[in-house]
N, CA, C and O atoms as CSV, one atom per row, in Angstrom:
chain,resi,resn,atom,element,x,y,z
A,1,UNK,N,N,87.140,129.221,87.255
A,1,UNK,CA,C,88.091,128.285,86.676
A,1,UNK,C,C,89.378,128.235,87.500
A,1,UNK,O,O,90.134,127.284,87.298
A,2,UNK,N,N,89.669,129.058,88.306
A,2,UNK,CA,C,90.899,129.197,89.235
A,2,UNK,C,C,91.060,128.163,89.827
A,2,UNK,O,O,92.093,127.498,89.742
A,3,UNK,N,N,89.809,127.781,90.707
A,3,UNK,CA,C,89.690,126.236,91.402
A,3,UNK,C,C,89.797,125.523,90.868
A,3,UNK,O,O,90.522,124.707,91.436
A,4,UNK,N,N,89.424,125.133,89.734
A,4,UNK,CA,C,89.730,124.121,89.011
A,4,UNK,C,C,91.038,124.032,88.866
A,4,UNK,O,O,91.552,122.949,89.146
A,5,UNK,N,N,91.689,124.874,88.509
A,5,UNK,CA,C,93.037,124.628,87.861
A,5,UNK,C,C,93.654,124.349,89.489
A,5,UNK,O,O,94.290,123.301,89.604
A,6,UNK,N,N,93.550,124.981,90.412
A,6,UNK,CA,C,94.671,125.156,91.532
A,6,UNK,C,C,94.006,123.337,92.011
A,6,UNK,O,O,94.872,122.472,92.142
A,7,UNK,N,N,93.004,123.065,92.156
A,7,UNK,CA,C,92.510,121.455,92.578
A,7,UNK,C,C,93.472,120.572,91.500
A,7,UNK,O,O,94.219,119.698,91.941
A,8,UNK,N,N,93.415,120.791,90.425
A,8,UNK,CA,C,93.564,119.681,89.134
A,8,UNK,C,C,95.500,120.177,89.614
A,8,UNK,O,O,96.239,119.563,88.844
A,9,UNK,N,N,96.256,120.988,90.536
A,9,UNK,CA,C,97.589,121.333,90.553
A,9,UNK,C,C,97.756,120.521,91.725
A,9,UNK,O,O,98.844,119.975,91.908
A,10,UNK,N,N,96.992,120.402,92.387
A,10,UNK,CA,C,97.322,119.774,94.039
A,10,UNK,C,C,97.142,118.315,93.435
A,10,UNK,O,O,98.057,117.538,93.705
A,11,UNK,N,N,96.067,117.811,92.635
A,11,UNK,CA,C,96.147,116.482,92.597
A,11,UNK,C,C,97.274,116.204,92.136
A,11,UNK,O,O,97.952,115.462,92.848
A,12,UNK,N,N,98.019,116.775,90.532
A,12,UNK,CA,C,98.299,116.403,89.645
A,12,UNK,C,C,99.971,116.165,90.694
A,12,UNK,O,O,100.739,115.248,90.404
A,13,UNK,N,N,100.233,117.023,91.714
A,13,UNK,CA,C,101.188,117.021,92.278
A,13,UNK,C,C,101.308,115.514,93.169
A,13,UNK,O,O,102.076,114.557,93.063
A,14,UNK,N,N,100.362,115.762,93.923
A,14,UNK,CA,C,100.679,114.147,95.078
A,14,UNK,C,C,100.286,113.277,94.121
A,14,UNK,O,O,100.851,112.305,94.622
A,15,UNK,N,N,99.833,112.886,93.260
A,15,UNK,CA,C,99.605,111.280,92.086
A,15,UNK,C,C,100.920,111.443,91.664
A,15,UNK,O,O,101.670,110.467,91.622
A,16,UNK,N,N,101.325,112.649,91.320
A,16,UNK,CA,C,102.968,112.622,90.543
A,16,UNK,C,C,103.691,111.747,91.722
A,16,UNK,O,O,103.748,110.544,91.468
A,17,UNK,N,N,104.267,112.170,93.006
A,17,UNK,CA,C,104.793,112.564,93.823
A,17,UNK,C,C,104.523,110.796,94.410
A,17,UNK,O,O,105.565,110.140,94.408
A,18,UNK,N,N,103.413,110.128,94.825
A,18,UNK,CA,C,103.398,108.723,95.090
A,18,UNK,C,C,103.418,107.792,93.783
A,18,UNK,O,O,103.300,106.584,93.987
A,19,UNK,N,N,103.600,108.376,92.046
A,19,UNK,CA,C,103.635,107.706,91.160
A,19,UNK,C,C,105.443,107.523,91.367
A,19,UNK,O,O,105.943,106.402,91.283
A,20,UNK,N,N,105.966,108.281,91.535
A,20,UNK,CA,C,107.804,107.988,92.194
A,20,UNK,C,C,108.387,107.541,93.027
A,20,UNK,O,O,109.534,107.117,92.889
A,21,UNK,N,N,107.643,107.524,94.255
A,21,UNK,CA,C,107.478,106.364,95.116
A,21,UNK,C,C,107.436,105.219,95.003
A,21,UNK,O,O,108.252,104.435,95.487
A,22,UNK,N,N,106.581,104.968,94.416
A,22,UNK,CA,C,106.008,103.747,94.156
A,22,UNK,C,C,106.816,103.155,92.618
A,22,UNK,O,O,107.059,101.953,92.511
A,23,UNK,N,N,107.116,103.964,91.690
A,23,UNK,CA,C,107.777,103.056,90.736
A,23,UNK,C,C,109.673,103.062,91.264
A,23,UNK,O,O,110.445,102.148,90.976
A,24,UNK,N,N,110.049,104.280,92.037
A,24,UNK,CA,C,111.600,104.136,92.252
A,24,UNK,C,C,112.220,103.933,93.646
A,24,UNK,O,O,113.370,104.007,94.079
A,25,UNK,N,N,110.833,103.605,94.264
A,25,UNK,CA,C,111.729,103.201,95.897
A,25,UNK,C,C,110.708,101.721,96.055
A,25,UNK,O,O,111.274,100.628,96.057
A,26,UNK,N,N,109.159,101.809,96.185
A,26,UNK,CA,C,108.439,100.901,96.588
A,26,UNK,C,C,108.764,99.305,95.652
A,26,UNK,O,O,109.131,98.241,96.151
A,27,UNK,N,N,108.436,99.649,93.921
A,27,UNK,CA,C,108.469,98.199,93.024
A,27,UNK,C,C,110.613,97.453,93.507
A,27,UNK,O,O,111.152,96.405,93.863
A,28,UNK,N,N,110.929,98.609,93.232
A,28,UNK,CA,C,112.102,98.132,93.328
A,28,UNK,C,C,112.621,97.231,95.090
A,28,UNK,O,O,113.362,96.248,95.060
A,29,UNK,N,N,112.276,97.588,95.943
A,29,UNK,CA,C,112.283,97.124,97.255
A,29,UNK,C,C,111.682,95.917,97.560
A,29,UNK,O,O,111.991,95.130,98.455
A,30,UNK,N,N,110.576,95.819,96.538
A,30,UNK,CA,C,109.247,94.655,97.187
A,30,UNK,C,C,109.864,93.525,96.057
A,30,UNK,O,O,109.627,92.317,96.077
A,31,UNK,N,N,110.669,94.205,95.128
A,31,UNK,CA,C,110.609,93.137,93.603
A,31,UNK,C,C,112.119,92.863,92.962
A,31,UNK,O,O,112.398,92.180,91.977
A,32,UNK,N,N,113.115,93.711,93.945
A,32,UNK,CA,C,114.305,93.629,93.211
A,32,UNK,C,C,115.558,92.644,94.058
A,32,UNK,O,O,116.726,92.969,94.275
A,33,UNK,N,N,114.873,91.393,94.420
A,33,UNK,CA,C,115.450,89.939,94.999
A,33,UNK,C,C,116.074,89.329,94.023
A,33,UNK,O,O,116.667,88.543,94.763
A,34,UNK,N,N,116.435,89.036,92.976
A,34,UNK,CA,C,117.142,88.440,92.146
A,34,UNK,C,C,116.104,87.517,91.438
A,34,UNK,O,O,116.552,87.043,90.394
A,35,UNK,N,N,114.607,87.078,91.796
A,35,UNK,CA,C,113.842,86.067,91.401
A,35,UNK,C,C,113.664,86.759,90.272
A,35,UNK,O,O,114.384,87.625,89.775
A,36,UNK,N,N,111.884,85.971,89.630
A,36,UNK,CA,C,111.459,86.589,88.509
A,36,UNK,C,C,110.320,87.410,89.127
A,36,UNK,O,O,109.856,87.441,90.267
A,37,UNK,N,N,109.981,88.161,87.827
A,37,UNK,CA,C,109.223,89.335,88.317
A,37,UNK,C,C,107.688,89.518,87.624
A,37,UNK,O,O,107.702,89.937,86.467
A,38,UNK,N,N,107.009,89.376,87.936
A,38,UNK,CA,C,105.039,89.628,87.025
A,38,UNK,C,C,105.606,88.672,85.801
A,38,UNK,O,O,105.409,89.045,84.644
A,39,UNK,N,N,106.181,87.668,86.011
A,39,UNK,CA,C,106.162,86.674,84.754
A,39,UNK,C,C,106.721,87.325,83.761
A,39,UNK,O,O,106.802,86.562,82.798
A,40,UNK,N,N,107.200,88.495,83.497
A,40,UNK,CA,C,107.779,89.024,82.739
A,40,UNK,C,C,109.058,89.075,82.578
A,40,UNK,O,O,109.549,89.154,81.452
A,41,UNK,N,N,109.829,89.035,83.748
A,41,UNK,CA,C,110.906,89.202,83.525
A,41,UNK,C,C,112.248,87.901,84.716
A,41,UNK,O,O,112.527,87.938,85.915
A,42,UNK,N,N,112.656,87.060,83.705
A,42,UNK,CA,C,113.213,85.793,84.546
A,42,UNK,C,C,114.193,86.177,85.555
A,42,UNK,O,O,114.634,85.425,86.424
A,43,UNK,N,N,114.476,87.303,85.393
A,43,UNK,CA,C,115.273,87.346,87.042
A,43,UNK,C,C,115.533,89.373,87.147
A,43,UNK,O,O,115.869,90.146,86.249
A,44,UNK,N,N,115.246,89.615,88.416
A,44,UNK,CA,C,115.899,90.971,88.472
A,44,UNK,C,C,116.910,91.003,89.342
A,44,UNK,O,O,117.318,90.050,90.005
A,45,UNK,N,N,117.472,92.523,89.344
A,45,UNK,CA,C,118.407,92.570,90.143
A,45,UNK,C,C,118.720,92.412,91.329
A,45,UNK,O,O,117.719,92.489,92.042
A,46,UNK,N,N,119.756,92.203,91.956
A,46,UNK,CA,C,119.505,92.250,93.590
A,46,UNK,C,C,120.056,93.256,94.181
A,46,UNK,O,O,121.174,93.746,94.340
A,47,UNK,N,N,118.485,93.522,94.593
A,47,UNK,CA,C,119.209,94.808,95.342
A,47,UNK,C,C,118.331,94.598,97.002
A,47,UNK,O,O,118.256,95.644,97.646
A,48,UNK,N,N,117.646,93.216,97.722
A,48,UNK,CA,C,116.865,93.268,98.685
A,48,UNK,C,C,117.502,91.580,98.607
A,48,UNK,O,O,118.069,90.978,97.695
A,49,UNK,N,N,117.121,91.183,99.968
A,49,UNK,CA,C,117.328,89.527,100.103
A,49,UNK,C,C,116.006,89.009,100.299
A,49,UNK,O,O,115.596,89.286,101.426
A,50,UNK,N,N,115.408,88.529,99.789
A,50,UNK,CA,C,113.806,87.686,99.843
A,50,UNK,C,C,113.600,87.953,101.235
A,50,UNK,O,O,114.505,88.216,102.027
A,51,UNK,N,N,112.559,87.889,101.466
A,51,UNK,CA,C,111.982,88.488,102.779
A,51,UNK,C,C,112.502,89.421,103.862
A,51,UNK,O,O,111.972,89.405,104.972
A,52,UNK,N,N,113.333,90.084,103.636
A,52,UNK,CA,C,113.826,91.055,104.541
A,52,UNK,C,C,113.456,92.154,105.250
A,52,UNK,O,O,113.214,92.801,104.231
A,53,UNK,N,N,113.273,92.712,105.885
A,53,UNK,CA,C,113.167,94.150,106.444
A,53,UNK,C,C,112.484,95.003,105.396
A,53,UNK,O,O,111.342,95.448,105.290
A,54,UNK,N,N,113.784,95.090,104.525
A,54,UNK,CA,C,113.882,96.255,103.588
A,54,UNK,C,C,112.424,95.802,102.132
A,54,UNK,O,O,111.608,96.468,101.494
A,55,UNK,N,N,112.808,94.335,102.209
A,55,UNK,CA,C,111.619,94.115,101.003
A,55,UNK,C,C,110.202,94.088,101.776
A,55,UNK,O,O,109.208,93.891,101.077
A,56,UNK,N,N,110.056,94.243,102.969
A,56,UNK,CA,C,108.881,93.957,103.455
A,56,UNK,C,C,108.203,95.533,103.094
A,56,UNK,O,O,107.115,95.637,102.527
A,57,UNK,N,N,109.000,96.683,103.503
A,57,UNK,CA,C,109.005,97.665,103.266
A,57,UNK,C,C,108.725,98.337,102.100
A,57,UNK,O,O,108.183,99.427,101.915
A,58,UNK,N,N,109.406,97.107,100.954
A,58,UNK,CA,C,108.924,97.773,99.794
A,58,UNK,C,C,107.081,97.208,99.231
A,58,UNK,O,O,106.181,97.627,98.504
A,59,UNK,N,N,107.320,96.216,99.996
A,59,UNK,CA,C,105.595,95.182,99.924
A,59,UNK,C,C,104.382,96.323,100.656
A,59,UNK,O,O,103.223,96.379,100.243
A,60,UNK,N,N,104.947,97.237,101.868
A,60,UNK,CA,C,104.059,97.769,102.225
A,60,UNK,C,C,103.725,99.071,101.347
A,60,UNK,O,O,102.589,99.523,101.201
A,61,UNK,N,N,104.913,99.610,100.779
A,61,UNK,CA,C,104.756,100.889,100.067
A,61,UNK,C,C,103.985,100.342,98.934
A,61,UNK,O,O,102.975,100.953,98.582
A,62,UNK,N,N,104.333,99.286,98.333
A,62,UNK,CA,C,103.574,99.303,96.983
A,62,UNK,C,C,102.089,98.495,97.333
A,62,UNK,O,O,101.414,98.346,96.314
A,63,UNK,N,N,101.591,98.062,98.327
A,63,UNK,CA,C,100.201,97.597,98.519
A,63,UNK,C,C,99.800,98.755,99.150
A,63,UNK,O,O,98.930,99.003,98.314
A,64,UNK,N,N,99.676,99.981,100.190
A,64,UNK,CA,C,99.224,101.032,100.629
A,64,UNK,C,C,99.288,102.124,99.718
A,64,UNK,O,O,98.315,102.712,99.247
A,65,UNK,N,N,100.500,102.364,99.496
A,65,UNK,CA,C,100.463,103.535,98.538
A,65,UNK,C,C,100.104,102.948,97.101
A,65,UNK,O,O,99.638,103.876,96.440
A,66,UNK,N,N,100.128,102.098,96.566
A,66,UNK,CA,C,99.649,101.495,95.438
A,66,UNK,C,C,98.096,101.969,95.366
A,66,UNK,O,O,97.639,102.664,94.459
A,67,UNK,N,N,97.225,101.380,96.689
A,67,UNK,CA,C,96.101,101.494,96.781
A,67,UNK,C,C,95.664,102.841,96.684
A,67,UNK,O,O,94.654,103.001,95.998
A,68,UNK,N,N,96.204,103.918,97.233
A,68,UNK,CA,C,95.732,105.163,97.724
A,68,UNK,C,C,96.561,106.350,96.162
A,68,UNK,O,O,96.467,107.556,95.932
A,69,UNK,N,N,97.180,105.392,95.555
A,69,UNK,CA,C,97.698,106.153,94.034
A,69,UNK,C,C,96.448,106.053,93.427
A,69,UNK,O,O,95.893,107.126,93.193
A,70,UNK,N,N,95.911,105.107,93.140
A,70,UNK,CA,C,95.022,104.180,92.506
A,70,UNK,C,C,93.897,105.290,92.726
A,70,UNK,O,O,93.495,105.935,91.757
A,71,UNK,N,N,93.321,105.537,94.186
A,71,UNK,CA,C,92.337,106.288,93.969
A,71,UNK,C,C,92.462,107.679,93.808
A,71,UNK,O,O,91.808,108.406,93.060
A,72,UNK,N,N,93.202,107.922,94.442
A,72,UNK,CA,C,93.545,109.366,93.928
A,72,UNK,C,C,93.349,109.685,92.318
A,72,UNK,O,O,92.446,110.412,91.902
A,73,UNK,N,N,94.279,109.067,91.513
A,73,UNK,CA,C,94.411,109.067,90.780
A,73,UNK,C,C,93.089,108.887,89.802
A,73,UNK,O,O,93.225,109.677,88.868
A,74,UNK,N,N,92.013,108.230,89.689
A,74,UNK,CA,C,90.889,108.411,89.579
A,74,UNK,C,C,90.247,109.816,90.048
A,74,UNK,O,O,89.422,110.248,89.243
A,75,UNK,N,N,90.453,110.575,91.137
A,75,UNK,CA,C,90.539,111.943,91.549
A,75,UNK,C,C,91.466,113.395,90.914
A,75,UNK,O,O,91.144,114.575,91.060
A,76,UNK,N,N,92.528,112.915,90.281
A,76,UNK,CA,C,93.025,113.692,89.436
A,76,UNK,C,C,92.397,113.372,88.060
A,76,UNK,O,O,91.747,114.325,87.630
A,77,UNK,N,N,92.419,112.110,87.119
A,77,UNK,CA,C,91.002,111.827,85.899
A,77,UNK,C,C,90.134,113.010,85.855
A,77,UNK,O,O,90.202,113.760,84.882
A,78,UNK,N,N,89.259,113.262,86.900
A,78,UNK,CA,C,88.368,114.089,87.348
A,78,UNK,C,C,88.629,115.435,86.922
A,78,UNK,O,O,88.267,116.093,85.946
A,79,UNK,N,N,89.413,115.683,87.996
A,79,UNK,CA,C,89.952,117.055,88.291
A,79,UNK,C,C,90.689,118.057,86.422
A,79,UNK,O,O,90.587,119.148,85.860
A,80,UNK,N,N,91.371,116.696,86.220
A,80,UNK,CA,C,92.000,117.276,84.272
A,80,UNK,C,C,90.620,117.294,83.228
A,80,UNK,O,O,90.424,118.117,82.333
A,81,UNK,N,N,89.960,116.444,83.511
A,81,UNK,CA,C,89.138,116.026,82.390
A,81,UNK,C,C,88.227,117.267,82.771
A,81,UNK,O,O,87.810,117.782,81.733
A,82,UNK,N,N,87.712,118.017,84.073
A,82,UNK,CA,C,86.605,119.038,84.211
A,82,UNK,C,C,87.340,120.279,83.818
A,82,UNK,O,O,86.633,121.063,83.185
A,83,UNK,N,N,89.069,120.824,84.108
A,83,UNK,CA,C,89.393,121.395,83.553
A,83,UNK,C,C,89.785,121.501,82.258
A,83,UNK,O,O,89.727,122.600,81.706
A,84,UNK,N,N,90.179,120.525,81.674
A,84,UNK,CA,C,90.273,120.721,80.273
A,84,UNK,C,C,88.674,121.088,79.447
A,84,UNK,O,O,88.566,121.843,78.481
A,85,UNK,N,N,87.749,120.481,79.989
A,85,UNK,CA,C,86.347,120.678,79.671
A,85,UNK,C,C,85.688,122.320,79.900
A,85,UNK,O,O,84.874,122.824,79.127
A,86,UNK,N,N,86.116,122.840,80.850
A,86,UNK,CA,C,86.117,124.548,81.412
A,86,UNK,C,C,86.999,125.317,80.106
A,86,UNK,O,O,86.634,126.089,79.220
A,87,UNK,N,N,88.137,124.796,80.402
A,87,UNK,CA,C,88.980,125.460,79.373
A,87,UNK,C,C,88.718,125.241,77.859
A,87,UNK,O,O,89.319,126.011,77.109
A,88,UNK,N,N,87.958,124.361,77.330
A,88,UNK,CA,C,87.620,124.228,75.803
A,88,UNK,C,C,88.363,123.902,75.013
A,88,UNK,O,O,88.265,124.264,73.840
A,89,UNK,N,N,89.769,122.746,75.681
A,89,UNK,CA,C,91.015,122.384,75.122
A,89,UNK,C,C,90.694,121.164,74.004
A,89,UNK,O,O,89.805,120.327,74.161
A,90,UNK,N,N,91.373,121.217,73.135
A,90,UNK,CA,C,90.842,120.180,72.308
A,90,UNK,C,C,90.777,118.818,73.072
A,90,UNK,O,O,91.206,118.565,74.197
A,91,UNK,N,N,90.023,117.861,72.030
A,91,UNK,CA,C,90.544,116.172,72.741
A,91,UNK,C,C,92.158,116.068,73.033
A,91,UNK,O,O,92.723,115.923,74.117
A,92,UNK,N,N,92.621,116.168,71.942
A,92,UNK,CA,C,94.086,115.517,71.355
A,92,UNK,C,C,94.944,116.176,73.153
A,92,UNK,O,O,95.352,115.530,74.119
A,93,UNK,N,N,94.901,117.566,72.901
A,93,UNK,CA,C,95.396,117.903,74.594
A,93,UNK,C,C,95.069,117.575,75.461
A,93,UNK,O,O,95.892,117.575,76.376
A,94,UNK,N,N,93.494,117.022,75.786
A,94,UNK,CA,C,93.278,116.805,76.749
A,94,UNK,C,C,93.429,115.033,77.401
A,94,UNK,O,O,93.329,114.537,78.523
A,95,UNK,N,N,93.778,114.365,75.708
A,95,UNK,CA,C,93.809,112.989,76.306
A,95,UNK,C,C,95.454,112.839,76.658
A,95,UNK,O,O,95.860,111.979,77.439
A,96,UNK,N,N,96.278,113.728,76.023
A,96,UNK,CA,C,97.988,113.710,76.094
A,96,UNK,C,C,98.362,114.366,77.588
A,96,UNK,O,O,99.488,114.104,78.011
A,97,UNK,N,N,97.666,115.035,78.249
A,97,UNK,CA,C,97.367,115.389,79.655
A,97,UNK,C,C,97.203,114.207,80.465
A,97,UNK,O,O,98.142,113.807,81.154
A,98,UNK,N,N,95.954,113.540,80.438
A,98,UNK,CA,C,95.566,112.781,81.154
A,98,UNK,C,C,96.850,111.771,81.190
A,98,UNK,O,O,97.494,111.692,82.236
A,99,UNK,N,N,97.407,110.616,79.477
A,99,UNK,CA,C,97.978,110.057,79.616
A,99,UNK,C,C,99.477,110.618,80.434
A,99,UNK,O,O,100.094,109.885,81.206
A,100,UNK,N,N,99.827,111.769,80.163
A,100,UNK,CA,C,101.675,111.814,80.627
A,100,UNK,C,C,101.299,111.939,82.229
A,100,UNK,O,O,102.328,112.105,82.884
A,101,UNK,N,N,99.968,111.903,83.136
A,101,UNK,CA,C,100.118,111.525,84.153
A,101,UNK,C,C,99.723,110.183,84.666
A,101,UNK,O,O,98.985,110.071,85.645
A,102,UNK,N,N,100.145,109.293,84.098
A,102,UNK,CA,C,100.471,107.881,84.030
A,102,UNK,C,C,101.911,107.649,84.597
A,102,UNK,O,O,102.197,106.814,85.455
A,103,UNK,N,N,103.112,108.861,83.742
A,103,UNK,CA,C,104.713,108.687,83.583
A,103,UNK,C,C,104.834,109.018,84.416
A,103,UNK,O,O,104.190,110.009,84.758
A,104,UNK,N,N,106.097,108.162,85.636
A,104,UNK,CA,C,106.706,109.296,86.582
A,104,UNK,C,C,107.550,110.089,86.046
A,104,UNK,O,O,108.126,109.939,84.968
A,105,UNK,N,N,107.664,111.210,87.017
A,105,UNK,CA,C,108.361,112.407,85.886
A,105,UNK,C,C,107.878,113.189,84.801
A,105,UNK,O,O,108.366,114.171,84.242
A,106,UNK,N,N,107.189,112.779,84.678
A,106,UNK,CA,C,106.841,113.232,82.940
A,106,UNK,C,C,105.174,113.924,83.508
A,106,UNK,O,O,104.511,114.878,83.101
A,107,UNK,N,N,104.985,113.063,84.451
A,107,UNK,CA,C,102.932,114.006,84.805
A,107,UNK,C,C,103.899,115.047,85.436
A,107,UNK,O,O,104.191,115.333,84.275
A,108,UNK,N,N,104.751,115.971,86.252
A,108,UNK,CA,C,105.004,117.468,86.350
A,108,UNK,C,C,104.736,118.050,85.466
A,108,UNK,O,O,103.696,118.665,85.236
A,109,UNK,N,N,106.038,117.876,84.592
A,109,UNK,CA,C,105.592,118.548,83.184
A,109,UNK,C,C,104.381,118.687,82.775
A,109,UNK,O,O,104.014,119.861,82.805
A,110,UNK,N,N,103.618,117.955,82.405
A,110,UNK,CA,C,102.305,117.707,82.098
A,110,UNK,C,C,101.030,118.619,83.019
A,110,UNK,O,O,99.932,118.919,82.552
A,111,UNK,N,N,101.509,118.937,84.391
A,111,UNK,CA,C,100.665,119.974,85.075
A,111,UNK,C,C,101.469,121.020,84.427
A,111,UNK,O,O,100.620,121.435,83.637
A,112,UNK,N,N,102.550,121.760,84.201
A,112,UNK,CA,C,103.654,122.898,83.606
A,112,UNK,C,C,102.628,122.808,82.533
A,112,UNK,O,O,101.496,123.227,82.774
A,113,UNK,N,N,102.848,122.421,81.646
A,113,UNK,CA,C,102.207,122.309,80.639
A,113,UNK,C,C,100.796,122.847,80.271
A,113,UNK,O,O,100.587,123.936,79.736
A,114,UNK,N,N,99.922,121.996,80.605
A,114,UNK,CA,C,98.633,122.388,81.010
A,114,UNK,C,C,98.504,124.025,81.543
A,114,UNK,O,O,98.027,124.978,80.927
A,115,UNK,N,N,99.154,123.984,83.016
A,115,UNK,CA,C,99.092,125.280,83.657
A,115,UNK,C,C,99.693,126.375,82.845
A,115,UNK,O,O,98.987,127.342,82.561
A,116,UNK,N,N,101.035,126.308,82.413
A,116,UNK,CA,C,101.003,127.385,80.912
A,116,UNK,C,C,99.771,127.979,79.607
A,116,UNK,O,O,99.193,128.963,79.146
A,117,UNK,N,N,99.978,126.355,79.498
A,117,UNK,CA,C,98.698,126.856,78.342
A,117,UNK,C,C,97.728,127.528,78.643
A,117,UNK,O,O,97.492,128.505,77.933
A,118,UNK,N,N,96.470,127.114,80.273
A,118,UNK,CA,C,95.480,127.802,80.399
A,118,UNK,C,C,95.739,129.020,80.764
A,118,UNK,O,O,94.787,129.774,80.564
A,119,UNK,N,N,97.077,129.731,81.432
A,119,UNK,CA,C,97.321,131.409,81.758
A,119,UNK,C,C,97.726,131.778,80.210
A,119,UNK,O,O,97.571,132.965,79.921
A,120,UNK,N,N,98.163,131.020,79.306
A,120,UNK,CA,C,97.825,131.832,77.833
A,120,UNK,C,C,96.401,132.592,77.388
A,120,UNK,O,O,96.025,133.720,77.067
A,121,UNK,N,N,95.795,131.107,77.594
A,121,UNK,CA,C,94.412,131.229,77.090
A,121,UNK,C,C,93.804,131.975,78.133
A,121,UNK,O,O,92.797,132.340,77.525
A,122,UNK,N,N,93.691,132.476,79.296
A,122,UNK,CA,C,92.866,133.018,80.003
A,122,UNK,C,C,93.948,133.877,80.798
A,122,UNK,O,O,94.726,133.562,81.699
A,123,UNK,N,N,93.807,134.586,80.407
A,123,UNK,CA,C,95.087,135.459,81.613
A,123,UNK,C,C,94.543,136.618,82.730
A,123,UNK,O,O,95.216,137.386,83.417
A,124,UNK,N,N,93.158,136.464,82.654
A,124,UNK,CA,C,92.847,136.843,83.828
A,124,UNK,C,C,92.991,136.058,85.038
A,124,UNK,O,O,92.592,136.453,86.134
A,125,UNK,N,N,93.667,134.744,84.803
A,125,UNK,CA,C,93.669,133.469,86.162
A,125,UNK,C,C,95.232,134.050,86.678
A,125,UNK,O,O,95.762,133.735,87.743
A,126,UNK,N,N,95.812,134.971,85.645
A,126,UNK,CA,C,97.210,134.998,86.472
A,126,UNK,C,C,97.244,136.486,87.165
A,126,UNK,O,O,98.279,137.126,87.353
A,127,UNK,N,N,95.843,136.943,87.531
A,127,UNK,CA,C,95.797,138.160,88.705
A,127,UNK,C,C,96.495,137.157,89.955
A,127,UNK,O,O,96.756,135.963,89.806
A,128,UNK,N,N,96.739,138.018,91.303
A,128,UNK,CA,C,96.680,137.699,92.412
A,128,UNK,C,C,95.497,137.669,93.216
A,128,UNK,O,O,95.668,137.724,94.433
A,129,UNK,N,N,94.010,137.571,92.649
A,129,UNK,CA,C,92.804,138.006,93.258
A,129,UNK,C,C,92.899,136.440,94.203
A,129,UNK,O,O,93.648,135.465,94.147
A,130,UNK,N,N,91.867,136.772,94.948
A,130,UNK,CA,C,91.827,135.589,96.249
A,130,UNK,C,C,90.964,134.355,95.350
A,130,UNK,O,O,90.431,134.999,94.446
A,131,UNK,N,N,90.632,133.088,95.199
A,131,UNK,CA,C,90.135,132.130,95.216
A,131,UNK,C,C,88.588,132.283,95.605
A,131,UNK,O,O,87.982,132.605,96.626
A,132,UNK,N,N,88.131,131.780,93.905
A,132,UNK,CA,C,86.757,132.497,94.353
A,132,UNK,C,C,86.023,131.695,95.189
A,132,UNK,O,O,86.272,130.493,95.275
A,133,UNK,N,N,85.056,132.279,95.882
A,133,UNK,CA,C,84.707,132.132,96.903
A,133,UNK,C,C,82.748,131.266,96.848
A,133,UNK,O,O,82.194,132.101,96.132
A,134,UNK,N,N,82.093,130.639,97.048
A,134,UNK,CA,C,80.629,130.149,96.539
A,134,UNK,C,C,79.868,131.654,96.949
A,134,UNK,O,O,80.427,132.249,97.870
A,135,UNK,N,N,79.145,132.052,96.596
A,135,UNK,CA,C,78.087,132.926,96.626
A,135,UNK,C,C,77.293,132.982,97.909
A,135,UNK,O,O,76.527,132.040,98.111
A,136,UNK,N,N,77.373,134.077,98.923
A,136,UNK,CA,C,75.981,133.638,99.961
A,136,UNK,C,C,75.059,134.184,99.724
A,136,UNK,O,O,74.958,135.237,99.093
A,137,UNK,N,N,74.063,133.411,100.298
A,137,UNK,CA,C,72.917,133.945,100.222
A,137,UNK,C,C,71.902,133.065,99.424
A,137,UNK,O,O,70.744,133.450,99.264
């Protein structure tokens, strides 16, 4: 279960880590021209001049890293849903996991979280033993 948890820590970290990117440097760069925005909203702020440098910049962060959040993130799904499944965590935790790594900011916590709870429940994962290893032979 070590792997699991230390895999489901590395994902939960870079999906966090390009989910902040992408909602506080990339949307804002590609989307914050003064126009309107996903039909939702009739004008935002200006903080880029329509086609510029800087908004092109934010067009590339949020179509590349958009894309590569996207799958990852389907890769962390994985990674929570097999550990919470190892660990024998109820639904209710395991779907409030999955969702707070949706939030930027809020999926850290949500690995804290998680990673607390399972060294409660299993506290043989908080030896220093090495990363277990597949079996030879």
């Amino acid at each position: 279960m070590r792997n699991n948890l230390r895999f489901y820590q590395v994902m939960a970290s870079i999906v966090g880590v390009l989910l902040v990117v992408l909602c506080l440097i990339g949307v804002p760069l590609a989307n914050f021209d003064g126009t309107e925005m996903w039909g939702l909203f009739s004008s935002t702020p200006v903080l880029v001049s329509p086609g510029s440098e800087l908004q092109e910049v934010g067009e590339a962060i949020t179509s590349y890293l958009g894309t590569a959040h996207g799958w990852l993130y389907m890769i962390f799904l994985f990674s929570a849903f097999t550990l919470a499944r190892r660990a024998q965590w109820p639904m209710s935790f395991t779907l409030v996991t999955l969702l707070l790594g949706t939030v930027p900011v809020l999926s850290f916590w949500s690995e804290r979280r998680a990673t607390k709870r399972l060294l409660v429940e299993h506290p043989e994962l908080r030896t220093k033993a090495p990363l277990e290893a597949p079996a030879a032979g």
